[in-house]
PDB file of C-alpha atoms in Angstrom:
ATOM      1  CA  GLY A   1     -51.073  24.309-112.038  1.00 83.00           C
ATOM      2  CA  TYR A   2     -53.084  25.433-115.035  1.00 90.00           C
ATOM      3  CA  THR A   3     -55.916  24.118-117.155  1.00 90.00           C
ATOM      4  CA  ARG A   4     -57.023  24.435-120.778  1.00 89.00           C
ATOM      5  CA  SER A   5     -60.322  22.616-120.245  1.00 88.00           C
ATOM      6  CA  PRO A   6     -63.495  24.640-120.905  1.00 84.00           C
ATOM      7  CA  ASP A   7     -65.373  22.064-118.789  1.00 86.00           C
ATOM      8  CA  PHE A   8     -62.937  22.103-115.851  1.00 87.00           C
ATOM      9  CA  PRO A   9     -65.116  21.295-112.801  1.00 85.00           C
ATOM     10  CA  VAL A  10     -65.793  24.324-110.599  1.00 86.00           C
ATOM     11  CA  SER A  11     -68.062  24.573-107.585  1.00 81.00           C
ATOM     12  CA  ASP A  12     -70.987  26.951-107.133  1.00 79.00           C
ATOM     13  CA  GLY A  13     -69.749  30.246-105.751  1.00 69.00           C
ATOM     14  CA  GLY A  14     -66.220  29.671-107.026  1.00 71.00           C
ATOM     15  CA  PHE A  15     -63.952  32.650-107.683  1.00 74.00           C
ATOM     16  CA  ASN A  16     -64.259  32.027-111.449  1.00 75.00           C
ATOM     17  CA  GLN A  17     -67.171  29.890-112.583  1.00 66.00           C
ATOM     18  CA  ASN A  18     -65.577  28.859-115.869  1.00 67.00           C
ATOM     19  CA  LEU A  19     -62.412  29.062-117.951  1.00 69.00           C
ATOM     20  CA  ILE A  20     -61.814  32.757-118.735  1.00 63.00           C
ATOM     21  CA  ASP A  21     -59.304  32.240-121.568  1.00 64.00           C
ATOM     22  CA  SER A  22     -57.349  29.391-123.115  1.00 75.00           C
ATOM     23  CA  VAL A  23     -55.194  28.852-119.998  1.00 88.00           C
ATOM     24  CA  ASP A  24     -56.196  29.578-116.387  1.00 90.00           C
ATOM     25  CA  ALA A  25     -54.712  28.737-113.018  1.00 92.00           C
ATOM     26  CA  PHE A  26     -56.865  26.649-110.701  1.00 91.00           C
ATOM     27  CA  ALA A  27     -57.204  25.632-107.072  1.00 91.00           C
ATOM     28  CA  PHE A  28     -59.295  22.948-105.411  1.00 88.00           C
ATOM     29  CA  LYS A  29     -59.714  21.084-102.122  1.00 86.00           C
ATOM     30  CA  PHE A  30     -60.279  17.344-101.681  1.00 87.00           C
ATOM     31  CA  ASN A  31     -60.842  15.346 -98.515  1.00 86.00           C
ATOM     32  CA  ARG A  32     -57.985  13.254 -97.131  1.00 85.00           C
ATOM     33  CA  ASP A  33     -59.009  10.194 -99.152  1.00 89.00           C
ATOM     34  CA  GLY A  34     -59.158  12.179-102.387  1.00 86.00           C
ATOM     35  CA  ASN A  35     -62.665  10.962-103.216  1.00 89.00           C
ATOM     36  CA  PHE A  36     -64.681  14.071-102.325  1.00 90.00           C
ATOM     37  CA  LEU A  37     -64.251  17.537-103.821  1.00 86.00           C
ATOM     38  CA  TYR A  38     -65.025  20.297-101.331  1.00 85.00           C
ATOM     39  CA  TRP A  39     -64.579  23.153-103.800  1.00 85.00           C
ATOM     40  CA  SER A  40     -62.813  24.077-107.010  1.00 88.00           C
ATOM     41  CA  THR A  41     -62.228  27.289-108.947  1.00 88.00           C
ATOM     42  CA  CYS A  42     -60.413  28.719-111.936  1.00 89.00           C
ATOM     43  CA  ILE A  43     -58.235  31.797-111.397  1.00 90.00           C
ATOM     44  CA  GLY A  44     -57.487  34.241-114.161  1.00 89.00           C
ATOM     45  CA  GLY A  45     -58.193  37.124-116.487  1.00 88.00           C
ATOM     46  CA  SER A  46     -58.507  37.276-120.245  1.00 87.00           C
ATOM     47  CA  SER A  47     -55.038  35.885-121.016  1.00 89.00           C
ATOM     48  CA  TYR A  48     -52.653  33.278-119.572  1.00 91.00           C
ATOM     49  CA  GLU A  49     -52.353  32.220-115.904  1.00 92.00           C
ATOM     50  CA  SER A  50     -50.517  29.405-114.180  1.00 94.00           C
ATOM     51  CA  GLY A  51     -50.459  28.499-110.500  1.00 94.00           C
ATOM     52  CA  GLU A  52     -46.980  27.749-109.189  1.00 95.00           C
ATOM     53  CA  GLY A  53     -47.488  27.329-105.440  1.00 95.00           C
ATOM     54  CA  ILE A  54     -50.222  26.912-102.841  1.00 93.00           C
ATOM     55  CA  ALA A  55     -50.451  27.048 -99.030  1.00 93.00           C
ATOM     56  CA  ALA A  56     -53.040  27.456 -96.272  1.00 88.00           C
ATOM     57  CA  ASP A  57     -52.964  29.754 -93.239  1.00 85.00           C
ATOM     58  CA  ASP A  58     -54.164  29.014 -89.690  1.00 82.00           C
ATOM     59  CA  SER A  59     -57.743  29.917 -90.666  1.00 78.00           C
ATOM     60  CA  LEU A  60     -57.662  27.455 -93.607  1.00 81.00           C
ATOM     61  CA  ASN A  61     -57.678  30.283 -96.141  1.00 85.00           C
ATOM     62  CA  VAL A  62     -55.821  29.285 -99.309  1.00 90.00           C
ATOM     63  CA  ILE A  63     -52.988  31.374-100.763  1.00 92.00           C
ATOM     64  CA  VAL A  64     -52.076  30.751-104.404  1.00 94.00           C
ATOM     65  CA  VAL A  65     -48.928  32.103-106.087  1.00 96.00           C
ATOM     66  CA  GLY A  66     -48.483  32.069-109.843  1.00 95.00           C
ATOM     67  CA  GLU A  67     -47.876  34.043-113.013  1.00 94.00           C
ATOM     68  CA  THR A  68     -50.201  35.985-115.303  1.00 93.00           C
ATOM     69  CA  LYS A  69     -50.219  37.728-118.659  1.00 92.00           C
ATOM     70  CA  SER A  70     -53.693  39.250-118.190  1.00 90.00           C
ATOM     71  CA  ASN A  71     -54.037  43.023-118.039  1.00 89.00           C
ATOM     72  CA  ASP A  72     -57.439  42.502-116.375  1.00 89.00           C
ATOM     73  CA  PHE A  73     -56.320  40.011-113.725  1.00 89.00           C
ATOM     74  CA  PRO A  74     -58.696  40.537-110.770  1.00 87.00           C
ATOM     75  CA  VAL A  75     -57.307  42.467-107.811  1.00 87.00           C
ATOM     76  CA  ALA A  76     -58.948  43.273-104.477  1.00 79.00           C
ATOM     77  CA  GLY A  77     -58.272  45.081-101.239  1.00 71.00           C
ATOM     78  CA  VAL A  78     -55.199  47.323-101.233  1.00 72.00           C
ATOM     79  CA  PRO A  79     -52.765  45.465-103.526  1.00 80.00           C
ATOM     80  CA  PHE A  80     -49.027  46.151-103.706  1.00 85.00           C
ATOM     81  CA  GLN A  81     -49.480  46.477-107.477  1.00 86.00           C
ATOM     82  CA  ASP A  82     -52.941  46.917-108.948  1.00 83.00           C
ATOM     83  CA  THR A  83     -52.196  46.973-112.692  1.00 86.00           C
ATOM     84  CA  TYR A  84     -50.477  44.633-115.128  1.00 86.00           C
ATOM     85  CA  GLN A  85     -46.924  45.915-115.814  1.00 84.00           C
ATOM     86  CA  ARG A  86     -44.903  43.603-118.038  1.00 77.00           C
ATOM     87  CA  GLU A  87     -45.116  40.614-120.341  1.00 82.00           C
ATOM     88  CA  LEU A  88     -45.330  38.318-117.322  1.00 91.00           C
ATOM     89  CA  ASP A  89     -46.373  39.342-113.796  1.00 93.00           C
ATOM     90  CA  ILE A  90     -46.441  37.378-110.554  1.00 92.00           C
ATOM     91  CA  PHE A  91     -49.721  37.158-108.647  1.00 94.00           C
ATOM     92  CA  ILE A  92     -50.599  36.259-105.062  1.00 93.00           C
ATOM     93  CA  ILE A  93     -54.260  35.569-104.354  1.00 91.00           C
ATOM     94  CA  LYS A  94     -56.064  34.593-101.170  1.00 88.00           C
ATOM     95  CA  LEU A  95     -59.162  32.393-101.298  1.00 88.00           C
ATOM     96  CA  CYS A  96     -61.155  32.582 -98.089  1.00 85.00           C
ATOM     97  CA  ALA A  97     -62.502  29.413 -96.502  1.00 78.00           C
ATOM     98  CA  THR A  98     -65.539  31.397 -95.365  1.00 81.00           C
ATOM     99  CA  ASN A  99     -66.470  35.036 -95.764  1.00 83.00           C
ATOM    100  CA  PRO A 100     -67.946  37.042 -92.893  1.00 90.00           C
ATOM    101  CA  SER A 101     -71.635  37.900 -93.164  1.00 92.00           C
ATOM    102  CA  PRO A 102     -72.262  41.099 -91.218  1.00 95.00           C
ATOM    103  CA  GLU A 103     -75.835  42.015 -90.295  1.00 96.00           C
ATOM    104  CA  ILE A 104     -76.616  45.623 -89.452  1.00 97.00           C
ATOM    105  CA  GLU A 105     -78.528  46.165 -86.197  1.00 97.00           C
ATOM    106  CA  ILE A 106     -80.718  49.278 -86.266  1.00 97.00           C
ATOM    107  CA  ARG A 107     -80.749  51.022 -82.885  1.00 96.00           C
ATOM    108  CA  GLY A 108     -83.689  53.313 -83.439  1.00 95.00           C
ATOM    109  CA  ASP A 109     -86.212  53.923 -86.198  1.00 96.00           C
ATOM    110  CA  ILE A 110     -85.764  53.776 -89.959  1.00 96.00           C
ATOM    111  CA  GLN A 111     -88.288  56.612 -90.394  1.00 94.00           C
ATOM    112  CA  LEU A 112     -87.015  59.798 -88.750  1.00 94.00           C
ATOM    113  CA  CYS A 113     -88.030  63.421 -88.456  1.00 90.00           C
ATOM    114  CA  ASP A 114     -85.525  66.141 -89.234  1.00 92.00           C
ATOM    115  CA  GLY A 115     -83.242  66.572 -86.220  1.00 92.00           C
ATOM    116  CA  GLU A 116     -83.613  62.979 -85.016  1.00 95.00           C
ATOM    117  CA  GLU A 117     -80.963  60.272 -85.349  1.00 96.00           C
ATOM    118  CA  THR A 118     -80.548  56.510 -85.352  1.00 97.00           C
ATOM    119  CA  ILE A 119     -77.517  54.265 -84.853  1.00 97.00           C
ATOM    120  CA  LEU A 120     -76.382  51.442 -87.138  1.00 98.00           C
ATOM    121  CA  ASP A 121     -74.272  48.685 -85.548  1.00 98.00           C
ATOM    122  CA  ALA A 122     -72.250  46.204 -87.657  1.00 97.00           C
ATOM    123  CA  GLY A 123     -71.686  43.874 -84.709  1.00 96.00           C
ATOM    124  CA  PRO A 124     -68.578  42.729 -82.821  1.00 95.00           C
ATOM    125  CA  GLY A 125     -65.781  40.388 -83.792  1.00 92.00           C
ATOM    126  CA  TYR A 126     -64.379  41.997 -86.929  1.00 94.00           C
ATOM    127  CA  LYS A 127     -60.942  43.483 -87.433  1.00 92.00           C
ATOM    128  CA  HIS A 128     -61.951  46.299 -89.773  1.00 94.00           C
ATOM    129  CA  TYR A 129     -65.152  48.111 -90.731  1.00 96.00           C
ATOM    130  CA  TRP A 130     -65.873  50.260 -93.821  1.00 96.00           C
ATOM    131  CA  TRP A 131     -69.237  52.043 -94.117  1.00 97.00           C
ATOM    132  CA  ASP A 132     -70.701  53.325 -97.352  1.00 96.00           C
ATOM    133  CA  PRO A 133     -71.622  56.053 -97.881  1.00 94.00           C
ATOM    134  CA  GLY A 134     -69.561  58.095 -95.466  1.00 89.00           C
ATOM    135  CA  GLY A 135     -66.381  56.041 -95.254  1.00 92.00           C
ATOM    136  CA  GLU A 136     -66.431  55.647 -91.464  1.00 95.00           C
ATOM    137  CA  GLU A 137     -64.275  52.824 -90.122  1.00 95.00           C
ATOM    138  CA  THR A 138     -66.036  52.229 -86.824  1.00 97.00           C
ATOM    139  CA  ARG A 139     -68.340  49.473 -85.613  1.00 97.00           C
ATOM    140  CA  THR A 140     -71.274  51.897 -85.238  1.00 97.00           C
ATOM    141  CA  ILE A 141     -72.322  55.040 -87.091  1.00 98.00           C
ATOM    142  CA  THR A 142     -74.935  57.680 -86.316  1.00 97.00           C
ATOM    143  CA  ILE A 143     -77.370  58.508 -89.121  1.00 97.00           C
ATOM    144  CA  THR A 144     -79.081  61.895 -89.424  1.00 96.00           C
ATOM    145  CA  GLN A 145     -79.739  61.983 -93.192  1.00 95.00           C
ATOM    146  CA  SER A 146     -81.680  59.835 -95.638  1.00 96.00           C
ATOM    147  CA  GLY A 147     -79.792  57.164 -97.540  1.00 97.00           C
ATOM    148  CA  GLU A 148     -79.049  53.513 -98.204  1.00 97.00           C
ATOM    149  CA  PHE A 149     -76.242  52.273 -95.965  1.00 98.00           C
ATOM    150  CA  TYR A 150     -74.169  49.091 -95.919  1.00 96.00           C
ATOM    151  CA  VAL A 151     -70.937  47.966 -94.300  1.00 97.00           C
ATOM    152  CA  THR A 152     -67.990  45.860 -95.465  1.00 95.00           C
ATOM    153  CA  VAL A 153     -66.013  44.056 -92.764  1.00 94.00           C
ATOM    154  CA  ALA A 154     -62.761  42.122 -92.590  1.00 91.00           C
ATOM    155  CA  ASP A 155     -62.214  39.259 -90.172  1.00 88.00           C
ATOM    156  CA  SER A 156     -58.943  38.370 -88.434  1.00 84.00           C
ATOM    157  CA  GLY A 157     -57.821  36.451 -91.519  1.00 81.00           C
ATOM    158  CA  GLY A 158     -58.390  39.414 -93.835  1.00 82.00           C
ATOM    159  CA  CYS A 159     -61.443  37.918 -95.532  1.00 86.00           C
ATOM    160  CA  LEU A 160     -64.147  40.391 -96.551  1.00 87.00           C
ATOM    161  CA  GLY A 161     -67.922  40.376 -96.396  1.00 90.00           C
ATOM    162  CA  THR A 162     -70.582  43.004 -97.138  1.00 94.00           C
ATOM    163  CA  SER A 163     -73.959  43.407 -95.463  1.00 96.00           C
ATOM    164  CA  ASP A 164     -77.349  43.867 -97.056  1.00 96.00           C
ATOM    165  CA  PRO A 165     -78.250  47.557 -97.340  1.00 97.00           C
ATOM    166  CA  VAL A 166     -80.373  49.392 -94.783  1.00 97.00           C
ATOM    167  CA  THR A 167     -82.537  52.312 -95.907  1.00 97.00           C
ATOM    168  CA  ILE A 168     -83.078  55.250 -93.554  1.00 97.00           C
ATOM    169  CA  THR A 169     -85.550  58.004 -94.430  1.00 96.00           C
ATOM    170  CA  VAL A 170     -85.459  61.426 -92.762  1.00 94.00           C
ATOM    171  CA  HIS A 171     -88.628  63.451 -93.244  1.00 89.00           C
ATOM    172  CA  PRO A 172     -88.487  67.262 -93.207  1.00 88.00           C
ATOM    173  CA  ASN A 173     -90.306  69.165 -90.484  1.00 86.00           C
ATOM    174  CA  PRO A 174     -93.452  71.026 -91.628  1.00 86.00           C
ATOM    175  CA  GLU A 175     -93.184  74.695 -92.531  1.00 88.00           C
ATOM    176  CA  VAL A 176     -95.931  77.140 -91.626  1.00 89.00           C
ATOM    177  CA  SER A 177     -96.704  80.161 -93.766  1.00 90.00           C
ATOM    178  CA  ILE A 178     -99.073  83.076 -93.139  1.00 89.00           C
ATOM    179  CA  THR A 179    -101.379  83.780 -96.062  1.00 82.00           C
ATOM    180  CA  GLY A 180    -103.177  86.569 -94.233  1.00 80.00           C
ATOM    181  CA  ILE A 181    -101.988  89.479 -92.104  1.00 83.00           C
ATOM    182  CA  PRO A 182     -99.656  88.679 -89.154  1.00 83.00           C
ATOM    183  CA  GLU A 183    -101.245  91.287 -86.868  1.00 87.00           C
ATOM    184  CA  PHE A 184    -104.990  91.858 -86.499  1.00 85.00           C
ATOM    185  CA  CYS A 185    -107.587  93.095 -84.049  1.00 88.00           C
ATOM    186  CA  ASP A 186    -109.612  90.984 -81.629  1.00 87.00           C
ATOM    187  CA  GLY A 187    -112.424  89.347 -83.548  1.00 86.00           C
ATOM    188  CA  ASP A 188    -110.554  89.348 -86.854  1.00 88.00           C
ATOM    189  CA  SER A 189    -108.668  86.333 -88.275  1.00 88.00           C
ATOM    190  CA  THR A 190    -105.814  85.303 -90.503  1.00 88.00           C
ATOM    191  CA  LEU A 191    -104.909  82.083 -92.322  1.00 89.00           C
ATOM    192  CA  LEU A 192    -101.996  79.763 -91.542  1.00 88.00           C
ATOM    193  CA  SER A 193    -100.938  77.056 -94.029  1.00 89.00           C
ATOM    194  CA  ALA A 194     -98.693  74.041 -93.374  1.00 88.00           C
ATOM    195  CA  SER A 195     -96.479  72.523 -96.043  1.00 88.00           C
ATOM    196  CA  PRO A 196     -98.085  69.610 -97.931  1.00 87.00           C
ATOM    197  CA  GLY A 197     -97.019  65.948 -97.938  1.00 82.00           C
ATOM    198  CA  PHE A 198     -98.084  64.834 -94.434  1.00 83.00           C
ATOM    199  CA  GLU A 199    -100.798  62.326 -93.566  1.00 84.00           C
ATOM    200  CA  THR A 200    -102.233  64.179 -90.536  1.00 88.00           C
ATOM    201  CA  TYR A 201    -102.006  67.686 -89.100  1.00 89.00           C
ATOM    202  CA  SER A 202    -102.522  68.737 -85.473  1.00 89.00           C
ATOM    203  CA  TRP A 203    -102.450  72.460 -84.700  1.00 88.00           C
ATOM    204  CA  SER A 204    -101.698  74.022 -81.330  1.00 86.00           C
ATOM    205  CA  ASN A 205    -100.773  77.446 -79.956  1.00 80.00           C
ATOM    206  CA  SER A 206     -98.058  78.381 -77.512  1.00 71.00           C
ATOM    207  CA  ASN A 207    -100.474  78.601 -74.567  1.00 64.00           C
TER     208      ASN A 207
END
C-alpha cells in the first residue's frame, strides 16, 4: 500500500525513517495476533510510491513490488535498471530480516616493515566477498601496503553487510647515507647517517 502520513510509525533502523514525500510505499511485520509490531518502514524517493505486492523468501527476507515516480528512488546491488526511465516505473525491493556482520580477523601485525605482509580474513559462511580498496572477491587478502581496509559480504539470501575498517601501517626501511669518504686508510674514519623518523637505532657491520 501507500501512506500520506508524516507520522507513519517506523521502527529504528528502518529503510526510511520518515515519509520522504507526500506519498510513500510502506512495509511492516506484525506477530500472528496482530498486537505487536516487529518492524515498519517507509519506502520511497522524493516523489510518489505505492506498494502493490509483498512476499517473503525462505530466509524471511521481505520482497516488495510496487510503482514509483521518483527519479531518486534508492537502488542497491547490481540492479536490472538503475535509473528512473518514464512517468511511472515498477520497483522490486528486498528488505533483509537480518544483515550479516562480518568481522575482519588480522593474521599478523597491523604495524609492518617494508617487505613484510599480513593477512586479513573476513570469515567463513558468506556467499560473496568484496574488499575495498583493491576489489578482491576472496575470503582472505594479503596486505603489503598501508591503508584502511574493509569488506562487504553477501549471505546466501543476498543480504549485505560491511565490516568496520582495519588500518594497516607499513613503515619504510631505514636508508643509510655516507656523509664522509667511502674509502679511507686504517685509523681514519667516515660518517654514516640513517634516515630520521625511527625511535631507536642499532648499528652493526657485516662481520
